PDB file of C-alpha atoms in Angstrom:
ATOM      1  CA  MET A   1      92.639 124.667  80.983  1.00 54.00           C
ATOM      2  CA  ALA A   2      95.743 125.934  82.795  1.00 75.00           C
ATOM      3  CA  THR A   3      96.547 129.633  82.923  1.00 89.00           C
ATOM      4  CA  GLU A   4      99.740 130.515  81.058  1.00 95.00           C
ATOM      5  CA  GLU A   5     102.678 131.659  83.186  1.00 96.00           C
ATOM      6  CA  PRO A   6     105.880 133.339  82.027  1.00 96.00           C
ATOM      7  CA  PRO A   7     108.727 130.953  81.219  1.00 96.00           C
ATOM      8  CA  PHE A   8     111.840 130.872  83.379  1.00 97.00           C
ATOM      9  CA  SER A   9     114.926 128.779  84.028  1.00 97.00           C
ATOM     10  CA  LEU A  10     115.315 127.479  87.555  1.00 97.00           C
ATOM     11  CA  VAL A  11     118.752 128.420  88.917  1.00 97.00           C
ATOM     12  CA  VAL A  12     118.254 127.395  92.581  1.00 97.00           C
ATOM     13  CA  ASP A  13     115.396 125.397  94.139  1.00 97.00           C
ATOM     14  CA  GLU A  14     115.289 125.171  97.943  1.00 97.00           C
ATOM     15  CA  ASP A  15     111.562 124.979  98.721  1.00 95.00           C
ATOM     16  CA  PRO A  16     109.937 127.473  99.343  1.00 96.00           C
ATOM     17  CA  PHE A  17     112.823 129.556  97.929  1.00 98.00           C
ATOM     18  CA  GLN A  18     113.943 129.712  94.314  1.00 98.00           C
ATOM     19  CA  VAL A  19     116.180 131.749  92.066  1.00 98.00           C
ATOM     20  CA  ARG A  20     114.724 132.093  88.561  1.00 98.00           C
ATOM     21  CA  GLN A  21     116.080 133.519  85.335  1.00 98.00           C
ATOM     22  CA  TYR A  22     113.375 135.151  83.204  1.00 98.00           C
ATOM     23  CA  PRO A  23     113.741 136.102  79.536  1.00 98.00           C
ATOM     24  CA  PRO A  24     112.506 139.480  78.256  1.00 97.00           C
ATOM     25  CA  LEU A  25     108.716 139.571  78.635  1.00 97.00           C
ATOM     26  CA  VAL A  26     106.004 141.562  76.871  1.00 98.00           C
ATOM     27  CA  VAL A  27     103.804 143.175  79.525  1.00 97.00           C
ATOM     28  CA  ALA A  28     100.870 145.514  79.947  1.00 98.00           C
ATOM     29  CA  GLU A  29     101.164 147.685  83.045  1.00 97.00           C
ATOM     30  CA  THR A  30      99.591 150.650  84.746  1.00 97.00           C
ATOM     31  CA  GLU A  31     100.570 152.921  87.607  1.00 97.00           C
ATOM     32  CA  VAL A  32      97.883 153.321  90.257  1.00 96.00           C
ATOM     33  CA  LYS A  33      97.805 155.424  93.411  1.00 93.00           C
ATOM     34  CA  GLY A  34      96.439 154.272  96.769  1.00 91.00           C
ATOM     35  CA  THR A  35      97.112 151.584  99.309  1.00 89.00           C
ATOM     36  CA  ARG A  36      98.568 148.300  98.077  1.00 87.00           C
ATOM     37  CA  ASP A  37      95.127 146.633  98.184  1.00 85.00           C
ATOM     38  CA  ASP A  38      93.275 149.534  96.536  1.00 89.00           C
ATOM     39  CA  ALA A  39      95.937 149.880  93.842  1.00 90.00           C
ATOM     40  CA  SER A  40      95.856 146.137  93.194  1.00 89.00           C
ATOM     41  CA  SER A  41      92.093 146.185  92.575  1.00 91.00           C
ATOM     42  CA  ALA A  42      92.136 149.378  90.509  1.00 95.00           C
ATOM     43  CA  GLY A  43      95.141 148.293  88.443  1.00 95.00           C
ATOM     44  CA  PHE A  44      93.631 144.867  87.838  1.00 95.00           C
ATOM     45  CA  ARG A  45      90.404 146.437  86.521  1.00 96.00           C
ATOM     46  CA  ILE A  46      92.292 148.783  84.163  1.00 97.00           C
ATOM     47  CA  LEU A  47      94.400 145.948  82.734  1.00 97.00           C
ATOM     48  CA  ALA A  48      91.487 143.489  82.630  1.00 96.00           C
ATOM     49  CA  ASP A  49      89.509 145.986  80.545  1.00 97.00           C
ATOM     50  CA  TYR A  50      92.398 146.054  78.065  1.00 98.00           C
ATOM     51  CA  ILE A  51      92.673 142.260  77.707  1.00 97.00           C
ATOM     52  CA  PHE A  52      88.881 141.797  77.662  1.00 97.00           C
ATOM     53  CA  GLY A  53      88.579 143.940  74.526  1.00 97.00           C
ATOM     54  CA  LYS A  54      88.893 147.627  75.393  1.00 97.00           C
ATOM     55  CA  ASN A  55      91.570 148.086  72.765  1.00 97.00           C
ATOM     56  CA  THR A  56      91.698 149.355  69.196  1.00 96.00           C
ATOM     57  CA  ARG A  57      90.868 145.928  67.735  1.00 97.00           C
ATOM     58  CA  ARG A  58      88.307 144.936  70.395  1.00 97.00           C
ATOM     59  CA  GLU A  59      90.436 141.812  70.680  1.00 97.00           C
ATOM     60  CA  ARG A  60      90.278 139.561  73.726  1.00 97.00           C
ATOM     61  CA  ILE A  61      93.672 138.499  75.077  1.00 97.00           C
ATOM     62  CA  ALA A  62      94.015 135.432  77.301  1.00 96.00           C
ATOM     63  CA  MET A  63      94.581 136.057  81.005  1.00 94.00           C
ATOM     64  CA  THR A  64      97.973 134.950  82.315  1.00 95.00           C
ATOM     65  CA  ALA A  65      99.365 134.576  85.826  1.00 94.00           C
ATOM     66  CA  PRO A  66     100.697 136.059  87.953  1.00 95.00           C
ATOM     67  CA  VAL A  67      99.370 139.570  88.360  1.00 94.00           C
ATOM     68  CA  SER A  68     102.318 141.436  89.827  1.00 95.00           C
ATOM     69  CA  GLN A  69     102.536 144.605  91.847  1.00 93.00           C
ATOM     70  CA  SER A  70     105.568 146.660  92.830  1.00 92.00           C
ATOM     71  CA  PRO A  71     106.564 150.212  93.691  1.00 89.00           C
ATOM     72  CA  PRO A  72     107.189 152.427  90.658  1.00 84.00           C
ATOM     73  CA  LYS A  73     110.397 152.139  88.653  1.00 63.00           C
ATOM     74  CA  GLY A  74     113.412 153.750  90.180  1.00 52.00           C
ATOM     75  CA  GLU A  75     112.303 153.540  93.815  1.00 42.00           C
ATOM     76  CA  LYS A  76     115.235 152.752  96.079  1.00 42.00           C
ATOM     77  CA  ILE A  77     114.450 150.875  99.289  1.00 38.00           C
ATOM     78  CA  ALA A  78     117.172 150.088 101.790  1.00 38.00           C
ATOM     79  CA  MET A  79     117.306 146.409 102.644  1.00 35.00           C
ATOM     80  CA  THR A  80     117.192 147.288 106.353  1.00 32.00           C
ATOM     81  CA  ALA A  81     114.054 149.432 106.123  1.00 29.00           C
ATOM     82  CA  PRO A  82     110.509 148.071 105.694  1.00 30.00           C
ATOM     83  CA  VAL A  83     108.889 148.581 102.310  1.00 29.00           C
ATOM     84  CA  SER A  84     106.235 151.267 102.601  1.00 27.00           C
ATOM     85  CA  GLN A  85     102.708 149.934 102.363  1.00 31.00           C
ATOM     86  CA  THR A  86     101.814 152.712  99.938  1.00 31.00           C
ATOM     87  CA  GLY A  87     104.913 152.853  97.747  1.00 45.00           C
ATOM     88  CA  VAL A  88     106.251 156.160  96.441  1.00 53.00           C
ATOM     89  CA  ALA A  89     103.634 158.826  97.128  1.00 59.00           C
ATOM     90  CA  GLY A  90     101.068 156.002  97.263  1.00 78.00           C
ATOM     91  CA  ALA A  91     101.851 154.699  93.749  1.00 90.00           C
ATOM     92  CA  TRP A  92     102.130 151.107  92.531  1.00 94.00           C
ATOM     93  CA  ILE A  93     102.814 149.416  89.199  1.00 96.00           C
ATOM     94  CA  VAL A  94     100.363 146.592  88.430  1.00 96.00           C
ATOM     95  CA  ARG A  95     101.443 144.310  85.595  1.00 97.00           C
ATOM     96  CA  PHE A  96     100.060 141.514  83.417  1.00 97.00           C
ATOM     97  CA  THR A  97     102.470 139.443  81.310  1.00 97.00           C
ATOM     98  CA  MET A  98     101.101 139.008  77.809  1.00 97.00           C
ATOM     99  CA  PRO A  99     100.661 135.478  76.431  1.00 97.00           C
ATOM    100  CA  ALA A 100     103.555 133.924  74.513  1.00 95.00           C
ATOM    101  CA  GLY A 101     103.516 134.785  70.832  1.00 94.00           C
ATOM    102  CA  TYR A 102     102.582 138.442  71.281  1.00 97.00           C
ATOM    103  CA  THR A 103     105.044 141.212  70.522  1.00 97.00           C
ATOM    104  CA  LEU A 104     104.654 144.960  70.912  1.00 98.00           C
ATOM    105  CA  ASP A 105     103.880 145.023  67.170  1.00 97.00           C
ATOM    106  CA  THR A 106     101.150 142.361  67.321  1.00 97.00           C
ATOM    107  CA  LEU A 107      99.303 143.532  70.455  1.00 98.00           C
ATOM    108  CA  PRO A 108      96.306 145.782  69.951  1.00 98.00           C
ATOM    109  CA  THR A 109      96.752 149.367  71.154  1.00 98.00           C
ATOM    110  CA  PRO A 110      95.037 150.062  74.491  1.00 98.00           C
ATOM    111  CA  ASN A 111      92.092 152.470  74.418  1.00 98.00           C
ATOM    112  CA  ASP A 112      93.015 153.610  77.936  1.00 98.00           C
ATOM    113  CA  PRO A 113      96.136 155.819  77.994  1.00 98.00           C
ATOM    114  CA  ARG A 114      96.922 154.520  81.511  1.00 98.00           C
ATOM    115  CA  VAL A 115      97.869 151.122  79.994  1.00 98.00           C
ATOM    116  CA  GLU A 116     101.494 150.938  78.853  1.00 98.00           C
ATOM    117  CA  LEU A 117     102.801 148.095  76.707  1.00 98.00           C
ATOM    118  CA  ARG A 118     106.522 147.365  76.984  1.00 97.00           C
ATOM    119  CA  VAL A 119     109.165 144.646  77.038  1.00 98.00           C
ATOM    120  CA  THR A 120     110.857 143.980  80.364  1.00 96.00           C
ATOM    121  CA  PRO A 121     114.547 143.080  80.151  1.00 96.00           C
ATOM    122  CA  ALA A 122     115.773 139.592  81.032  1.00 97.00           C
ATOM    123  CA  ALA A 123     116.059 139.391  84.812  1.00 97.00           C
ATOM    124  CA  ARG A 124     116.960 137.075  87.667  1.00 98.00           C
ATOM    125  CA  PHE A 125     114.697 136.943  90.736  1.00 98.00           C
ATOM    126  CA  ALA A 126     114.953 135.377  94.176  1.00 98.00           C
ATOM    127  CA  VAL A 127     111.482 134.110  95.089  1.00 98.00           C
ATOM    128  CA  ILE A 128     109.613 132.836  98.139  1.00 98.00           C
ATOM    129  CA  ARG A 129     106.275 131.092  97.627  1.00 97.00           C
ATOM    130  CA  PHE A 130     103.407 131.245 100.138  1.00 97.00           C
ATOM    131  CA  THR A 131      99.657 130.720 100.462  1.00 96.00           C
ATOM    132  CA  GLY A 132      96.916 132.962 101.839  1.00 93.00           C
ATOM    133  CA  TRP A 133      95.583 136.395 100.975  1.00 88.00           C
ATOM    134  CA  ALA A 134      98.933 138.231 100.573  1.00 90.00           C
ATOM    135  CA  ASN A 135      98.020 140.995 102.981  1.00 88.00           C
ATOM    136  CA  ASN A 136     100.616 143.623 103.903  1.00 88.00           C
ATOM    137  CA  ARG A 137     101.692 141.805 107.070  1.00 92.00           C
ATOM    138  CA  ASP A 138     102.284 138.517 105.214  1.00 93.00           C
ATOM    139  CA  PHE A 139     104.019 140.308 102.343  1.00 94.00           C
ATOM    140  CA  GLU A 140     106.437 142.039 104.730  1.00 95.00           C
ATOM    141  CA  ARG A 141     107.076 138.856 106.713  1.00 96.00           C
ATOM    142  CA  LYS A 142     107.857 136.886 103.554  1.00 97.00           C
ATOM    143  CA  ARG A 143     110.006 139.713 102.144  1.00 97.00           C
ATOM    144  CA  VAL A 144     112.135 139.667 105.312  1.00 98.00           C
ATOM    145  CA  GLU A 145     112.356 135.851 105.162  1.00 98.00           C
ATOM    146  CA  LEU A 146     113.485 136.041 101.531  1.00 98.00           C
ATOM    147  CA  GLU A 147     116.083 138.729 102.332  1.00 98.00           C
ATOM    148  CA  ARG A 148     117.527 136.543 105.128  1.00 98.00           C
ATOM    149  CA  TRP A 149     117.761 133.570 102.772  1.00 98.00           C
ATOM    150  CA  MET A 150     119.412 135.769 100.144  1.00 98.00           C
ATOM    151  CA  ALA A 151     121.939 137.138 102.655  1.00 97.00           C
ATOM    152  CA  GLN A 152     123.007 133.581 103.538  1.00 97.00           C
ATOM    153  CA  ARG A 153     123.786 133.028  99.838  1.00 96.00           C
ATOM    154  CA  ASN A 154     125.391 136.409  99.114  1.00 96.00           C
ATOM    155  CA  LEU A 155     122.565 137.384  96.754  1.00 97.00           C
ATOM    156  CA  LYS A 156     122.155 141.153  96.391  1.00 96.00           C
ATOM    157  CA  ALA A 157     118.805 142.751  95.587  1.00 97.00           C
ATOM    158  CA  THR A 158     118.870 145.172  92.665  1.00 95.00           C
ATOM    159  CA  GLY A 159     115.376 146.620  93.090  1.00 94.00           C
ATOM    160  CA  PRO A 160     112.225 146.644  95.189  1.00 94.00           C
ATOM    161  CA  ALA A 161     110.172 143.592  96.117  1.00 96.00           C
ATOM    162  CA  VAL A 162     107.381 142.478  93.789  1.00 96.00           C
ATOM    163  CA  LEU A 163     104.173 140.791  94.959  1.00 96.00           C
ATOM    164  CA  ALA A 164     103.005 138.125  92.470  1.00 97.00           C
ATOM    165  CA  GLN A 165      99.501 136.668  92.838  1.00 95.00           C
ATOM    166  CA  TYR A 166      98.387 133.687  90.759  1.00 95.00           C
ATOM    167  CA  ASN A 167      94.716 133.091  91.568  1.00 91.00           C
ATOM    168  CA  PRO A 168      91.359 134.623  90.734  1.00 86.00           C
ATOM    169  CA  PRO A 169      89.789 136.599  93.596  1.00 81.00           C
ATOM    170  CA  TRP A 170      87.281 133.851  94.461  1.00 86.00           C
ATOM    171  CA  THR A 171      90.014 131.318  95.327  1.00 91.00           C
ATOM    172  CA  LEU A 172      89.978 130.415  99.034  1.00 92.00           C
ATOM    173  CA  GLY A 173      92.926 131.683 101.095  1.00 89.00           C
ATOM    174  CA  PRO A 174      94.581 128.332 101.833  1.00 93.00           C
ATOM    175  CA  LEU A 175      94.493 127.456  98.109  1.00 94.00           C
ATOM    176  CA  ARG A 176      95.963 130.774  96.924  1.00 94.00           C
ATOM    177  CA  ARG A 177      99.471 130.906  95.456  1.00 95.00           C
ATOM    178  CA  ASN A 178     101.543 134.030  96.042  1.00 96.00           C
ATOM    179  CA  GLU A 179     105.183 134.975  95.746  1.00 97.00           C
ATOM    180  CA  VAL A 180     107.472 137.732  96.901  1.00 98.00           C
ATOM    181  CA  MET A 181     110.109 138.296  94.227  1.00 98.00           C
ATOM    182  CA  LEU A 182     113.290 140.348  94.517  1.00 98.00           C
ATOM    183  CA  PRO A 183     115.431 141.108  91.464  1.00 97.00           C
ATOM    184  CA  VAL A 184     119.016 139.983  92.077  1.00 97.00           C
ATOM    185  CA  GLU A 185     122.423 140.299  90.465  1.00 92.00           C
ATOM    186  CA  THR A 186     123.042 137.550  87.911  1.00 82.00           C
ATOM    187  CA  SER A 187     126.061 136.251  89.839  1.00 67.00           C
ATOM    188  CA  PRO A 188     126.859 134.716  92.199  1.00 50.00           C
ATOM    189  CA  THR A 189     123.972 132.243  92.087  1.00 45.00           C
ATOM    190  CA  ARG A 190     124.670 130.493  95.419  1.00 47.00           C
TER     191      ARG A 190
END
């Protein structure tokens, strides 16, 4: 059975680059301190506990993809500077999108106060897809590649880069699907 992914409208498709328009999404997220890798593992465990039943209803919620990770809200990163490997003071937001059909009113309340449920606003993202383990070096290389592609199309980033990972941890590197996503202005689109 396929893992559910958030819906989007494809605005531009120039493999491996895309521009996607996402609707508002219901998400569960947590802020975790540490290196990108440590925060990814810790954040995943916190959110997995929530969807595997550590909530007020002991309800299991289906896993979706991708698991995304970004610096905390409000961080400003100059397009000419590298993104810090540890985010703001070593903090990262790790996020799961909730399956379609859930609203903030229908989701069970998390038992862990570190889990926040919220609705993200509709957003447009420039995306580059890649395979492998999504280590810091590959993330930075792909972020720079995406920024170059965006510059050629007059697309302006409106926030920090997001790492989106689609596979379970046991998936072999060459079969893994990852993306670097940068939020962009809604126009121009090319």
